Amino acid sequence: MAGGEALIPRYLKGLVVAGLLAVAVMAYPLWFQFFGAQAYASIPWPASEFPADLASFTAFPTDSLAGRIQIPNLRLRHNVTEENTFFGLPLVVLTVVLAIWLYRRHRALRAVGFTAVFFALLSLGVELRINGNHTGIPGPYELFSALPCSDTRFPPDSPWYCCRWSR
């Protein structure tokens, strides 16, 4: 153990050097990102006005093979680029079956499952919509809408976090 204790000052010195180097290299890019010519503080429209529809989770994306043969339902999205929650019924069923099957086997997969459900619920916005109809039921995003930076991200972008966590 005596040899390990001698390495601590050397490790701390290297950590300080690496930290100073990182600050020196990243100072200008970070300044430009947050304070430069094209930086912005918020988006010009309320992000809460663009929630995901509950029925969109089982719908297929327009540009997928199955999306070409299903009846187009334009009420589930604002435009074609906002199909973040369009996973399709087979993928939703497979995900639920695998989550139930693997629930007891791995703690990490359990955490990923809870995270995916959390962000999927968050994507529903401040009011639950089903097939384009307002239900009047408050959505989970309402709880977080007063937090800082919540006005700079759209609720339908939340399912992307589900996909990222699963990697």
Short mmCIF file of C-alpha atoms in Angstrom, two decimals:
data_model
loop_
_atom_site.label_atom_id
_atom_site.label_comp_id
_atom_site.label_asym_id
_atom_site.label_seq_id
_atom_site.Cartn_x
_atom_site.Cartn_y
_atom_site.Cartn_z
CA MET A 1 0.00 0.00 0.00
CA ALA A 2 2.98 2.30 0.55
CA GLY A 3 3.63 2.46 -3.19
CA GLY A 4 0.04 3.51 -3.90
CA GLU A 5 0.18 6.42 -1.47
CA ALA A 6 3.22 7.81 -3.27
CA LEU A 7 1.21 7.97 -6.51
CA ILE A 8 -1.54 10.21 -5.09
CA PRO A 9 0.41 13.54 -5.32
CA ARG A 10 1.57 12.61 -8.82
CA TYR A 11 -2.01 11.77 -9.82
CA LEU A 12 -3.34 15.04 -8.38
CA LYS A 13 -0.64 17.03 -10.21
CA GLY A 14 -1.62 15.35 -13.50
CA LEU A 15 -5.29 16.01 -12.79
CA VAL A 16 -4.58 19.74 -12.25
CA VAL A 17 -2.54 19.93 -15.45
CA ALA A 18 -5.28 18.15 -17.43
CA GLY A 19 -7.95 20.46 -15.96
CA LEU A 20 -6.00 23.62 -16.80
CA LEU A 21 -5.32 22.34 -20.30
CA ALA A 22 -9.00 21.52 -20.82
CA VAL A 23 -10.04 25.00 -19.65
CA ALA A 24 -7.47 26.63 -21.96
CA VAL A 25 -8.51 24.58 -24.98
CA MET A 26 -12.30 24.78 -24.41
CA ALA A 27 -12.66 28.39 -23.21
CA TYR A 28 -13.25 30.01 -26.60
CA PRO A 29 -15.49 27.27 -28.10
CA LEU A 30 -17.70 27.28 -25.00
CA TRP A 31 -17.88 31.07 -24.96
CA PHE A 32 -18.82 31.10 -28.65
CA GLN A 33 -21.47 28.40 -28.13
CA PHE A 34 -23.23 30.22 -25.30
CA PHE A 35 -22.45 33.90 -25.93
CA GLY A 36 -21.38 34.14 -29.59
CA ALA A 37 -23.20 35.65 -32.56
CA GLN A 38 -25.68 32.79 -33.04
CA ALA A 39 -26.33 32.01 -29.36
CA TYR A 40 -29.92 32.22 -28.10
CA ALA A 41 -31.60 32.21 -24.72
CA SER A 42 -34.86 30.54 -25.70
CA ILE A 43 -36.96 29.53 -28.69
CA PRO A 44 -39.47 32.09 -30.02
CA TRP A 45 -42.57 29.94 -29.35
CA PRO A 46 -43.67 28.04 -26.25
CA ALA A 47 -42.21 24.55 -26.22
CA SER A 48 -45.22 23.28 -24.30
CA GLU A 49 -47.38 23.76 -27.41
CA PHE A 50 -45.69 20.85 -29.19
CA PRO A 51 -46.37 17.71 -27.15
CA ALA A 52 -46.30 14.14 -28.38
CA ASP A 53 -49.62 12.41 -28.92
CA LEU A 54 -50.21 9.25 -26.88
CA ALA A 55 -51.39 7.42 -30.02
CA SER A 56 -48.18 8.32 -31.86
CA PHE A 57 -46.13 5.72 -29.97
CA THR A 58 -47.83 2.88 -31.85
CA ALA A 59 -47.93 4.68 -35.22
CA PHE A 60 -45.25 4.13 -37.85
CA PRO A 61 -43.02 6.94 -39.18
CA THR A 62 -44.01 8.25 -42.60
CA ASP A 63 -40.69 7.34 -44.21
CA SER A 64 -40.63 3.74 -42.94
CA LEU A 65 -41.82 0.75 -44.95
CA ALA A 66 -44.89 0.29 -42.76
CA GLY A 67 -45.51 4.03 -42.76
CA ARG A 68 -46.15 3.90 -46.51
CA ILE A 69 -48.96 1.36 -46.17
CA GLN A 70 -50.78 2.68 -43.09
CA ILE A 71 -53.55 5.24 -43.26
CA PRO A 72 -51.87 8.62 -42.85
CA ASN A 73 -52.89 10.25 -39.61
CA LEU A 74 -51.78 13.84 -39.76
CA ARG A 75 -53.36 14.65 -36.39
CA LEU A 76 -50.58 12.85 -34.50
CA ARG A 77 -47.82 15.25 -35.51
CA HIS A 78 -47.23 18.89 -36.32
CA ASN A 79 -45.12 18.10 -39.39
CA VAL A 80 -43.15 15.20 -40.84
CA THR A 81 -39.97 16.11 -38.96
CA GLU A 82 -41.74 15.74 -35.59
CA GLU A 83 -42.15 11.96 -35.67
CA ASN A 84 -39.85 11.29 -32.73
CA THR A 85 -42.39 9.14 -30.91
CA PHE A 86 -43.49 7.08 -33.93
CA PHE A 87 -42.03 3.71 -32.88
CA GLY A 88 -44.73 1.43 -34.31
CA LEU A 89 -46.84 -1.18 -32.52
CA PRO A 90 -44.42 -4.12 -33.04
CA LEU A 91 -41.51 -2.23 -31.47
CA VAL A 92 -43.62 -1.04 -28.54
CA VAL A 93 -44.87 -4.60 -27.87
CA LEU A 94 -41.35 -6.06 -28.20
CA THR A 95 -39.94 -3.43 -25.83
CA VAL A 96 -42.61 -4.10 -23.20
CA VAL A 97 -42.16 -7.88 -23.45
CA LEU A 98 -38.36 -7.61 -23.17
CA ALA A 99 -38.61 -5.17 -20.27
CA ILE A 100 -40.88 -7.55 -18.35
CA TRP A 101 -38.69 -10.54 -19.18
CA LEU A 102 -35.43 -8.83 -18.18
CA TYR A 103 -36.83 -6.90 -15.19
CA ARG A 104 -35.54 -9.30 -12.55
CA ARG A 105 -32.32 -10.27 -14.32
CA HIS A 106 -30.37 -7.03 -14.47
CA ARG A 107 -30.58 -3.92 -12.30
CA ALA A 108 -29.08 -1.78 -15.03
CA LEU A 109 -31.81 -2.81 -17.48
CA ARG A 110 -34.41 -2.06 -14.82
CA ALA A 111 -32.97 1.45 -14.49
CA VAL A 112 -32.97 1.88 -18.27
CA GLY A 113 -36.60 0.75 -18.38
CA PHE A 114 -37.67 3.26 -15.74
CA THR A 115 -35.71 5.99 -17.50
CA ALA A 116 -37.38 5.17 -20.83
CA VAL A 117 -40.84 5.25 -19.26
CA PHE A 118 -40.04 8.54 -17.50
CA PHE A 119 -38.94 10.28 -20.70
CA ALA A 120 -41.78 8.76 -22.71
CA LEU A 121 -44.25 10.20 -20.19
CA LEU A 122 -42.40 13.51 -20.22
CA SER A 123 -42.84 13.72 -23.98
CA LEU A 124 -46.63 13.88 -23.57
CA GLY A 125 -46.38 17.56 -22.67
CA VAL A 126 -48.46 19.70 -20.33
CA GLU A 127 -51.80 18.25 -21.50
CA LEU A 128 -52.46 14.70 -22.63
CA ARG A 129 -53.54 14.40 -26.26
CA ILE A 130 -54.96 11.23 -27.77
CA ASN A 131 -55.28 11.02 -31.55
CA GLY A 132 -55.06 14.78 -31.85
CA ASN A 133 -57.80 15.47 -29.31
CA HIS A 134 -57.19 17.52 -26.16
CA THR A 135 -58.26 15.52 -23.11
CA GLY A 136 -57.86 18.16 -20.41
CA ILE A 137 -55.78 15.71 -18.37
CA PRO A 138 -52.58 17.39 -17.16
CA GLY A 139 -49.43 15.82 -18.55
CA PRO A 140 -46.22 15.09 -16.66
CA TYR A 141 -44.32 17.90 -18.42
CA GLU A 142 -46.37 20.37 -16.38
CA LEU A 143 -44.35 19.42 -13.29
CA PHE A 144 -41.09 20.39 -15.01
CA SER A 145 -42.21 23.32 -17.14
CA ALA A 146 -41.11 25.90 -14.55
CA LEU A 147 -37.56 24.55 -14.31
CA PRO A 148 -34.68 26.41 -16.00
CA CYS A 149 -34.04 25.46 -19.64
CA SER A 150 -37.42 23.71 -19.96
CA ASP A 151 -38.48 26.39 -22.43
CA THR A 152 -35.63 25.54 -24.81
CA ARG A 153 -36.51 21.90 -25.52
CA PHE A 154 -39.59 20.32 -26.98
CA PRO A 155 -41.41 17.58 -25.05
CA PRO A 156 -41.50 15.23 -28.10
CA ASP A 157 -37.70 15.17 -28.09
CA SER A 158 -37.77 13.18 -24.82
CA PRO A 159 -38.12 9.73 -26.47
CA TRP A 160 -34.70 10.25 -28.05
CA TYR A 161 -33.29 10.05 -24.54
CA CYS A 162 -34.92 6.62 -24.22
CA CYS A 163 -33.02 5.47 -27.30
CA ARG A 164 -29.76 7.00 -26.12
CA TRP A 165 -29.98 5.39 -22.67
CA SER A 166 -30.42 1.97 -24.21
CA ARG A 167 -27.00 2.00 -25.87
#
